[in-house]
Coordinates of C-alpha atoms in Angstrom, one line a residue:
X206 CA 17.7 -49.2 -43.7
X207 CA 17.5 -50.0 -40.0
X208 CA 17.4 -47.4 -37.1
X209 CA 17.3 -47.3 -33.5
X210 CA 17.1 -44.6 -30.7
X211 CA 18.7 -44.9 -27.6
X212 CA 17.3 -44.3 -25.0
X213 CA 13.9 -43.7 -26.5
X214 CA 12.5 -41.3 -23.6
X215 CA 14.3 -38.3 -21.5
X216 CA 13.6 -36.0 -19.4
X217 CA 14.3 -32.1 -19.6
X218 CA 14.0 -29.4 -17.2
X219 CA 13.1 -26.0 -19.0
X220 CA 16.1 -23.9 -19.5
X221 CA 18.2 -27.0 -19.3
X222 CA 19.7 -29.3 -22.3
X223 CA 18.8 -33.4 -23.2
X224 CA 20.2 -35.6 -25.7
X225 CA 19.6 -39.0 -26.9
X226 CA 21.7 -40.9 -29.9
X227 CA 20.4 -41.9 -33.1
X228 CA 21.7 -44.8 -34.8
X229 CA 21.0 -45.8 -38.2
X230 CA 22.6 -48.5 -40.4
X231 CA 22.6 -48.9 -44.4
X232 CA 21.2 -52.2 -45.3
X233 CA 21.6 -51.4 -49.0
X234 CA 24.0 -52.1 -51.3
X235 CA 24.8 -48.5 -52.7
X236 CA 26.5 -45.8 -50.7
X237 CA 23.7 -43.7 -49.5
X238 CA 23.2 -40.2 -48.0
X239 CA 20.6 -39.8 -45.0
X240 CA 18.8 -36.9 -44.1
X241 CA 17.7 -36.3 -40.4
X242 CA 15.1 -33.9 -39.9
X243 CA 13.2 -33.3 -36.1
X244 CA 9.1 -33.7 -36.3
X245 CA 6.3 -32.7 -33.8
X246 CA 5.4 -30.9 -31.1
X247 CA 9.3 -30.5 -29.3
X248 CA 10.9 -29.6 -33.1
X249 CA 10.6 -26.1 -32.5
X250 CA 13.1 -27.1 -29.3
X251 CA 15.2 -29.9 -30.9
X252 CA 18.1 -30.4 -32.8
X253 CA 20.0 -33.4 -34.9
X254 CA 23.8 -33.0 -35.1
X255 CA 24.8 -34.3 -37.6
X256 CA 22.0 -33.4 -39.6
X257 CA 23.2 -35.6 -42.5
X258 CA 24.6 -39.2 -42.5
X259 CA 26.7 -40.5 -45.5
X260 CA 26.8 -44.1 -45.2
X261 CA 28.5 -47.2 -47.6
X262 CA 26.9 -50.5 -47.9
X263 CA 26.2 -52.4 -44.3
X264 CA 27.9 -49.4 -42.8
X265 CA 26.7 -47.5 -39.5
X266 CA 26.1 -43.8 -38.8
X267 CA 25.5 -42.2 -35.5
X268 CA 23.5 -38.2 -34.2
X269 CA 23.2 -36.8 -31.4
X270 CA 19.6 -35.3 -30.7
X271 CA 19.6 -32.8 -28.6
X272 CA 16.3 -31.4 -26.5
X273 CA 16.8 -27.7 -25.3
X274 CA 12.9 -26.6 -23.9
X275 CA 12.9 -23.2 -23.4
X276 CA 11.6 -21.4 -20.1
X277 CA 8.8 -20.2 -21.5
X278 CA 4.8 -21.2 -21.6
X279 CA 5.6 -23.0 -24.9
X280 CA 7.5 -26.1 -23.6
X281 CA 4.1 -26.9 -22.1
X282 CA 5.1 -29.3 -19.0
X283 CA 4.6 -33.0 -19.0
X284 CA 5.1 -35.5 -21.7
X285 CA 5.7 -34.3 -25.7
X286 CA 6.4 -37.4 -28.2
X287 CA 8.6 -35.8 -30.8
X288 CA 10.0 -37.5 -34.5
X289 CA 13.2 -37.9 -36.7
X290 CA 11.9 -37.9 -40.0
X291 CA 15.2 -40.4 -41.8
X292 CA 15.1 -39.8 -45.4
X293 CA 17.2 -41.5 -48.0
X294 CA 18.5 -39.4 -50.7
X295 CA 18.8 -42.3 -53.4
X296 CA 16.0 -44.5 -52.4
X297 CA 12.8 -42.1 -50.6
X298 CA 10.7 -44.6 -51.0
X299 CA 11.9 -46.6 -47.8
X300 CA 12.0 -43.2 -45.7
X301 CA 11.3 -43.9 -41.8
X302 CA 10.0 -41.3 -38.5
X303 CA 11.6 -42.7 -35.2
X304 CA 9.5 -41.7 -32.8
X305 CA 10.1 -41.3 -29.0
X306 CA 9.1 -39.5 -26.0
X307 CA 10.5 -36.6 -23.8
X308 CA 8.8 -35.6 -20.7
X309 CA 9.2 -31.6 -20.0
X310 CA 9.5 -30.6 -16.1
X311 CA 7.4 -27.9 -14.7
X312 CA 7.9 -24.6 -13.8
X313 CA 5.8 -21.6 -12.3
X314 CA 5.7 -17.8 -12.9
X315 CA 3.5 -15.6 -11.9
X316 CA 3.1 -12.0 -13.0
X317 CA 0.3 -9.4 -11.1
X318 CA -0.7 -6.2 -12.0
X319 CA -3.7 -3.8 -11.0
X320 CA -5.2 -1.2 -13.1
X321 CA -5.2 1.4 -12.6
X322 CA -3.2 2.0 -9.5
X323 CA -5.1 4.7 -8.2
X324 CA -8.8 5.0 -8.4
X325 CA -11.6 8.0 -7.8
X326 CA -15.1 7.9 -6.6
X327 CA -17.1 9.5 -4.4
X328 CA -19.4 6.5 -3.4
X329 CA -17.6 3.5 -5.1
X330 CA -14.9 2.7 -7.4
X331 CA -13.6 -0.1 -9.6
X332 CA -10.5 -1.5 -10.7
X333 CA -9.4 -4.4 -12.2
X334 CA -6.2 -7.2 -11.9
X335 CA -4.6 -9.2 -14.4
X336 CA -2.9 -12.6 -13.7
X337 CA -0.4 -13.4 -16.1
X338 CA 0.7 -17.2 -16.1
X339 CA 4.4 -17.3 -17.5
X340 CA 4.9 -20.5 -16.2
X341 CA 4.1 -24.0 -18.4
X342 CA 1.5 -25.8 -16.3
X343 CA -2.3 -24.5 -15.3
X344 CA -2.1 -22.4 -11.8
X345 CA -4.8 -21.4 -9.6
X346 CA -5.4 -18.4 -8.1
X347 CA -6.7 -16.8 -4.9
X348 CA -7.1 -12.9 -4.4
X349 CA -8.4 -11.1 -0.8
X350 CA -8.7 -7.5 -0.8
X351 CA -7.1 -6.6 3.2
X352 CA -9.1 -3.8 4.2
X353 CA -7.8 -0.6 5.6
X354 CA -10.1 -0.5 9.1
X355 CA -13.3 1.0 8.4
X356 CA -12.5 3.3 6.3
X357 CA -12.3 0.8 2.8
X358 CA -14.0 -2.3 1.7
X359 CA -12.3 -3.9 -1.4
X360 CA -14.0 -7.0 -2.9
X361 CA -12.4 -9.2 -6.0
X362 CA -14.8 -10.7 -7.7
X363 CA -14.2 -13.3 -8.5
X364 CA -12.5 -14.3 -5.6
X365 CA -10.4 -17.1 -7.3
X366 CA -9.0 -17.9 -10.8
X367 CA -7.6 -20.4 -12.9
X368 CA -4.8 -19.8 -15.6
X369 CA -3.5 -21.9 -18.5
X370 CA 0.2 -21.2 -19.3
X371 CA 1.0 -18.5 -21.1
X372 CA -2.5 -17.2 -21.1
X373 CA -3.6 -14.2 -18.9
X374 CA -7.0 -13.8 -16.7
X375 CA -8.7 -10.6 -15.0
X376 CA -10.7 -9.7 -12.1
X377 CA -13.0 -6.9 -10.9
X378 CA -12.3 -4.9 -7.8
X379 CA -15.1 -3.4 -6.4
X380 CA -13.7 -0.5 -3.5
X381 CA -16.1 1.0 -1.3
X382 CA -15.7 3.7 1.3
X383 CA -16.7 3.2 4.7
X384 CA -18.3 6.8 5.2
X385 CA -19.4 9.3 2.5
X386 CA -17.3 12.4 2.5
X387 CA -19.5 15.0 2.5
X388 CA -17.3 18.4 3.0
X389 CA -13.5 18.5 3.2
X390 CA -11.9 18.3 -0.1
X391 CA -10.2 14.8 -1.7
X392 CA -9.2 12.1 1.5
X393 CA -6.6 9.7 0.0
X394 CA -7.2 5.5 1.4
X395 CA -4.4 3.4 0.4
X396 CA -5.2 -0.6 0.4
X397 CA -3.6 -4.0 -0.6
X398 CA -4.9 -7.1 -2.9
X399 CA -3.6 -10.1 -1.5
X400 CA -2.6 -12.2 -4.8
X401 CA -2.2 -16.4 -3.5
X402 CA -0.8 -19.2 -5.0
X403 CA -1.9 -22.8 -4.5
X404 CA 1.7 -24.0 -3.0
X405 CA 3.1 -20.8 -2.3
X406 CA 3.0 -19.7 1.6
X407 CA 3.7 -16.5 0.9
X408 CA 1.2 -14.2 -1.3
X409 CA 2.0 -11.3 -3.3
X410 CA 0.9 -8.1 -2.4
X411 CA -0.7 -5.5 -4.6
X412 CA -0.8 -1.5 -3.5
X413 CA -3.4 1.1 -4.6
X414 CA -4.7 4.4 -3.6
X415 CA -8.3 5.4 -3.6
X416 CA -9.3 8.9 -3.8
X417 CA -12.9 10.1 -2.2
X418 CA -13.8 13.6 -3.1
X419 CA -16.2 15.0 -1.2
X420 CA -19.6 15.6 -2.2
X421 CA -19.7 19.3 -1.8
X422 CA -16.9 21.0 -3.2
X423 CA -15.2 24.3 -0.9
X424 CA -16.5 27.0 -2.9
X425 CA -19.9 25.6 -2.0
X426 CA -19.8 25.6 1.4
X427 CA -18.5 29.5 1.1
X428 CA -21.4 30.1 -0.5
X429 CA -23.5 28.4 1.8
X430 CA -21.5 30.1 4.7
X431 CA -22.7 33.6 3.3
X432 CA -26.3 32.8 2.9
X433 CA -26.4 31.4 6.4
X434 CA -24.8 34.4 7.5
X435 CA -27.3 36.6 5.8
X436 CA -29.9 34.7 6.6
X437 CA -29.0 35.3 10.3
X438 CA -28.4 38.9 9.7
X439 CA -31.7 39.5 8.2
X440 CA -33.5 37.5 11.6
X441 CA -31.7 39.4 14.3
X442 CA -32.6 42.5 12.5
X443 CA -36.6 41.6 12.2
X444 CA -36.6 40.8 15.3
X445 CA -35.2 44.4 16.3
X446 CA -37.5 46.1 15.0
X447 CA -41.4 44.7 15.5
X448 CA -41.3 45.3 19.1
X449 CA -40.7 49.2 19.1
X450 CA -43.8 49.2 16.9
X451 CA -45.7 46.9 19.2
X452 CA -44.9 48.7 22.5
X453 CA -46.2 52.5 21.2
X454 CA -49.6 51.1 20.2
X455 CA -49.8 49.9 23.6
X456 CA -49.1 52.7 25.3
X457 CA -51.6 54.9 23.1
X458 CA -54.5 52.5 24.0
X459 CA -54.4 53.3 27.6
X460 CA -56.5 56.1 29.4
X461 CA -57.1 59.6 27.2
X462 CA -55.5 62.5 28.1
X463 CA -56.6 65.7 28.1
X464 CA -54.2 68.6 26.2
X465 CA -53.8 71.5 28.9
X466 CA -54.7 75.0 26.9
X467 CA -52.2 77.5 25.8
X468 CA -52.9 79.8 28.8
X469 CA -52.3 77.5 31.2
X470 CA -48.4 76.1 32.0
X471 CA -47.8 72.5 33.0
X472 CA -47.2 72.4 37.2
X473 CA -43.5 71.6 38.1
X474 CA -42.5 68.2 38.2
X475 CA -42.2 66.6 42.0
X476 CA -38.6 67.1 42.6
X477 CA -37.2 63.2 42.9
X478 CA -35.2 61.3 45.4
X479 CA -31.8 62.1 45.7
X480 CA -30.1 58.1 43.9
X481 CA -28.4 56.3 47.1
X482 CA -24.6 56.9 47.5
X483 CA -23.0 53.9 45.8
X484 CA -20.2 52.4 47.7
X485 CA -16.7 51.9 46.1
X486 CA -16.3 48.3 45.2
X487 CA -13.9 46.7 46.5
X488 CA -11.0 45.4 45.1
X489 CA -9.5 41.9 45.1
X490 CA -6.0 41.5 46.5
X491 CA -3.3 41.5 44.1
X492 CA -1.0 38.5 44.4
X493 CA 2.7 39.1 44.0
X494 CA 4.0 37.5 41.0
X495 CA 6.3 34.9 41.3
X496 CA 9.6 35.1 39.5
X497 CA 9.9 33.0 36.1
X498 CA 12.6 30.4 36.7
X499 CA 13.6 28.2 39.6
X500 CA 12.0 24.9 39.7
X501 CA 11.9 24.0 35.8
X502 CA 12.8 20.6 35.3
X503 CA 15.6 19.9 33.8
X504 CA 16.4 18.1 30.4
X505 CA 17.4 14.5 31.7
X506 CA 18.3 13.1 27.7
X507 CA 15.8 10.6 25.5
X508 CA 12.8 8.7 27.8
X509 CA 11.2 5.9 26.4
X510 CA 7.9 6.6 24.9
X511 CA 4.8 5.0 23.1
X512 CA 4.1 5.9 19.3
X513 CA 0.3 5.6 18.7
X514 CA -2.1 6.1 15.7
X515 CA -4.7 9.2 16.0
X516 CA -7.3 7.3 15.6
X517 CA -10.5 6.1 18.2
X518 CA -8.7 2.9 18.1
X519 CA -4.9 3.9 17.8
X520 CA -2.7 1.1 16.9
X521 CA 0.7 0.6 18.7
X522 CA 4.1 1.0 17.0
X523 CA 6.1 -2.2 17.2
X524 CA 9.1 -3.9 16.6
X525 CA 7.4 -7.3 15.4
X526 CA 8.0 -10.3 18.3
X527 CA 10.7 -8.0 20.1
X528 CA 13.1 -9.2 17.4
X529 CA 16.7 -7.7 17.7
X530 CA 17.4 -8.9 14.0
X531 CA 18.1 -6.8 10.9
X532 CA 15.5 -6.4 8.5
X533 CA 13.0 -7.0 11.4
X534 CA 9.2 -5.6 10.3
X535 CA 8.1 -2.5 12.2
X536 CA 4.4 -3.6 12.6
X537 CA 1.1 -2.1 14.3
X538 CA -0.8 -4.0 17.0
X539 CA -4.0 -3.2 18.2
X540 CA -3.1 -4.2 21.9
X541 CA -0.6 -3.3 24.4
X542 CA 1.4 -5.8 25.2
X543 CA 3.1 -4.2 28.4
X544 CA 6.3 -6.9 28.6
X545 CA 5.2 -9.7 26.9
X546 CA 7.6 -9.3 23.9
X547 CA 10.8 -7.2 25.8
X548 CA 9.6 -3.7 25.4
X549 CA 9.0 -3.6 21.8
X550 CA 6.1 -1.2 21.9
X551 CA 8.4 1.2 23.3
X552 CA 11.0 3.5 21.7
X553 CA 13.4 6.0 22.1
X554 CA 13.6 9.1 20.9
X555 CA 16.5 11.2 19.5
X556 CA 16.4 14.6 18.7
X557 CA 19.0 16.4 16.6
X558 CA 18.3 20.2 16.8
X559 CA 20.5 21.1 13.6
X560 CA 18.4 19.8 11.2
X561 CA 15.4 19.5 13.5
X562 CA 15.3 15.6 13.0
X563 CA 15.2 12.7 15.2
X564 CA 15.9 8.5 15.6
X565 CA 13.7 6.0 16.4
X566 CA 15.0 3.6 18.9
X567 CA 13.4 0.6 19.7
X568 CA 13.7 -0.2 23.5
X569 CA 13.5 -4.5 22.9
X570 CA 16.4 -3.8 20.4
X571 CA 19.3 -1.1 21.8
X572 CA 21.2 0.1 19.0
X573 CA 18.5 -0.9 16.1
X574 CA 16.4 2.1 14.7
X575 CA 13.5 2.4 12.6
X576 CA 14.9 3.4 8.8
X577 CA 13.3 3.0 5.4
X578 CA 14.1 -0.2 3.8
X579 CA 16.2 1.3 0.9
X580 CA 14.2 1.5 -2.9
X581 CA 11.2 0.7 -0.8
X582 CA 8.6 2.3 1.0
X583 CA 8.3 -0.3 4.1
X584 CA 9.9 0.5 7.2
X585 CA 12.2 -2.4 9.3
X586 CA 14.4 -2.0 12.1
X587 CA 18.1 -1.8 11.6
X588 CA 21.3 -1.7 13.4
X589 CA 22.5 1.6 13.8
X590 CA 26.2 3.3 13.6
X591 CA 26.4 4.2 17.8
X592 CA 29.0 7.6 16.8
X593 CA 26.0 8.8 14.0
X594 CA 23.5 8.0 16.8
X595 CA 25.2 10.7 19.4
X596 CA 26.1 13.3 16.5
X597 CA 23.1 12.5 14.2
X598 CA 25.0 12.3 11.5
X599 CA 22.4 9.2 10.2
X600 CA 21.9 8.8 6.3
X601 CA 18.5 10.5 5.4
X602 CA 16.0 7.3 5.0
X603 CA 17.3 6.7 9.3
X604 CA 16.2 10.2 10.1
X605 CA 12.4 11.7 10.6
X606 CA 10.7 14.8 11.1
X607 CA 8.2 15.1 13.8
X608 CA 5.9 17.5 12.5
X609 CA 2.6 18.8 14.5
X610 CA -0.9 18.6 13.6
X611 CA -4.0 21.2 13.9
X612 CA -5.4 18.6 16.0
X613 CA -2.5 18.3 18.5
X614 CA -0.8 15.2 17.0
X615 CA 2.0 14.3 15.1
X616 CA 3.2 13.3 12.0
X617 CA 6.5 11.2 11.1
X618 CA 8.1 12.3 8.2
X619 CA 11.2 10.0 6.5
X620 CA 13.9 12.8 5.5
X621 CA 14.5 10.5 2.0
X622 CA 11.2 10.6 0.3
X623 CA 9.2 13.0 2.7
X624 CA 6.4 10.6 2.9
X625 CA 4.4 10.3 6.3
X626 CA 4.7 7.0 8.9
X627 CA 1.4 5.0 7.9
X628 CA -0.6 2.9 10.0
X629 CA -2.6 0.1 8.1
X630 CA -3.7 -1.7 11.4
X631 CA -1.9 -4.9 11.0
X632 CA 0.7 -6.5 11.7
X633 CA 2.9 -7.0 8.5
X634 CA 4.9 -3.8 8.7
X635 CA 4.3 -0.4 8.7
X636 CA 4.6 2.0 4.8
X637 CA 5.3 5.5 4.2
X638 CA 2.7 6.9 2.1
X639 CA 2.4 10.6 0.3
X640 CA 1.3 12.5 3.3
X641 CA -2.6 13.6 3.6
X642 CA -3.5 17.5 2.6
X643 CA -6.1 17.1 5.9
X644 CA -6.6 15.2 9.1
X645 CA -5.8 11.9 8.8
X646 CA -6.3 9.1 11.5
X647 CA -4.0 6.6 10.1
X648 CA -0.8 9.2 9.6
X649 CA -1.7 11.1 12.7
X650 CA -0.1 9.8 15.8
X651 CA 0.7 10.3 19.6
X652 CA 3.9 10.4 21.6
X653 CA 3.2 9.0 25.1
X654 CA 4.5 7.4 28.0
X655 CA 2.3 4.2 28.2
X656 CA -0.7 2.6 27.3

């Protein structure tokens, strides 16, 4: 029996199909029926077609094997010898394995996951992240917690991973508020793990929510209300009452008088001063009152304005690098950047009094709006129909609410989802997020007319 493989090593791509042939030849002198069977690591992926040769004396057969890796963390990438196993049915004592070699490409996949997506602590909290490797070679892994402000710390630990193929690996978040919440019920911080790998620019970007009750709950600050007030009560009346005591022992420790007898009747008193004549005060000059109306000023249609963040340190609304193309990131900026970038820090404002909604214009882009980037919760800047920007007639995630605070600002509410404008001070795009029961910095803003 003589065999040969030609060529004796291929390359495969996962996904993707290989083949080599098989030749054998029957050096015998009965006929004589081969069987070809695949051995090693790649049989689970191969396959011989024909499986069985049925050869005559000095006769030559012919396969075809055929390599199909699938994309998944079992081809492992690189090079795989693999076997055909040639057994002769009348003689299986001169069975042969030809071996060769077939070199697997590689491929990545990456999947990310945090758990739990929101977390609860008043002082701390922890999460965790697992890094699945669906891909067929080892990857390495970099994760950065991007802090909201001062108001959240998040630390992975540890701060980089490695991952064999098809094997998973997890990581510790630790999240810790920048203030203790003493009184105020349960404030809500969203934040973002930053998930990088080696050779990929971009990274991919994990969303939580951390909730920080407050220390003291309501009721106990009611109750603490109504002792204070008590406590007060009790003081002022005291207070009221020691110095009528104090001021009649005084007065009975002066000089002793004498009690006239019965006989005798007290001398009329001294008849007193007449009180002086008290003059009629005097009256300040009315003024007139001038009549409502006249010099109001007039509505002159939308003005360009600045949209800032509540905060100390408010961030600027933005269209990112004054762009003027769809799909542009709205952004936050931490600086005013008068001209440098065509006006994108400004925008204009449309207000539809039917539905009590309005449009936000940028002013570096006429005609683009700020909308809801649609089965998503990040905002971009898009071109607008011009007739639906007069009438309002703009589909629901192109429309907001301007809604205002107890604190004199206001909040932007998307008509689609009725979640509030965000601001997570940077400058990768701006998120609606579930809007905040209380005062909140980052969903707070002000309309103004500069910086």
């Amino acid at each position: 029996m003589w065999t040969s493989l030609e060529p004796a090593s291929t390359t495969v791509d996962p996904g993707s199909v290989a083949r080599v042939r098989l030749r054998v030849r029957n050096t015998g002198d009965t006929v004589e029926e081969y069987r070809l069977r695949p051995a090693g690591d790649a049989a689970g992926w191969t396959r011989v077609e024909p499986d069985v040769l049925r050869l005559y004396p000095g006769a030559e057969g012919t396969a075809q094997v055929e390599f199909a890796p699938p994309r998944t963390p079992d081809a492992v990438a690189g090079p795989t010898p693999f076997g055909i196993r040639v057994e002769p049915t009348e003689h299986p004592e001169i069975r042969d394995v030809v071996e060769g070699q077939v070199t697997v490409g590689p491929f990545a996949e990456l999947r990310c996951e945090l758990v739990p997506l929101t977390v609860r602590g008043r002082w701390r909290a922890k999460a965790s992240v697992a890094v699945d490797n669906l891909g067929n070679q080892p990857l390495t892994v970099s994760l950065s917690g991007r802090e909201n402000g001062d108001a959240l710390t998040v630390e992975p630990e540890p701060t980089s991973v490695q991952v064999a193929p098809g094997r998973a690996a997890f990581t510790r978040l630790n999240i810790r508020p920048g203030t203790v919440s003493w009184v105020g019920g349960t404030n809500k911080h969203p934040f973002t793990l930053a998930v990088q790998r080696a050779g990929v620019p971009e990274p991919t970007e994990l969303h939580g929510t951390y909730l920080q009750p407050s220390v003291l709950p309501r009721w106990a600050m009611a109750v603490l209300s109504l002792l204070l007030v008590a406590a007060v009560a009790f003081v002022a009346l005291w207070f009221r009452a020691v110095p009528k005591l104090t001021s009649s022992a005084r007065e009975k420790a002066g000089a002793s008088q004498k009690i006239p007898p019965k006989e005798e009747k007290p001398s009329a008193p001294a008849p007193s001063k007449p009180p002086p004549e008290e003059k009629p005060e005097e009256k300040p000059e009315e003024k007139p009152e001038e009549p409502a109306g006249g010099d109001e000023p007039k509505d002159e249609g939308p003005a360009q304005q600045t949209i800032r963040s509540g905060g100390d340190a408010g961030w600027y609304l933005q269209a990112n690098g004054g762009s003027q193309v769809d799909g542009t990131q709205i952004g936050q900026s931490a600086e005013w950047t008068g001209d440098q970038f065509g006006r994108n820090q400004w925008w204009i404002i449309h207000h539809y009094p039917e539905d009590n909604s309005v449009a936000l214009e940028s002013a570096s882009a006429p005609g683009r709006i700020a909308q809801l980037k649609p089965n998503t919760n990040q905002v971009e800047l898009w071109a607008a129909d011009q007739e639906q920007l007069k009438s309002g007639q703009l589909p629901p995630h192109q429309k907001w609410r301007l809604t205002d605070t107890a604190d004199g600002h206001t909040r932007i509410v998307n008509l689609s989802n009725e979640e509030c404008l965000t601001d997570l001070q940077n400058d990768k795009g701006a998120l609606s997020w579930k809007c905040a029961d209380g005062p909140n910095d980052r969903q707070d803003w002000t309309l103004g007319e500069g910086p």
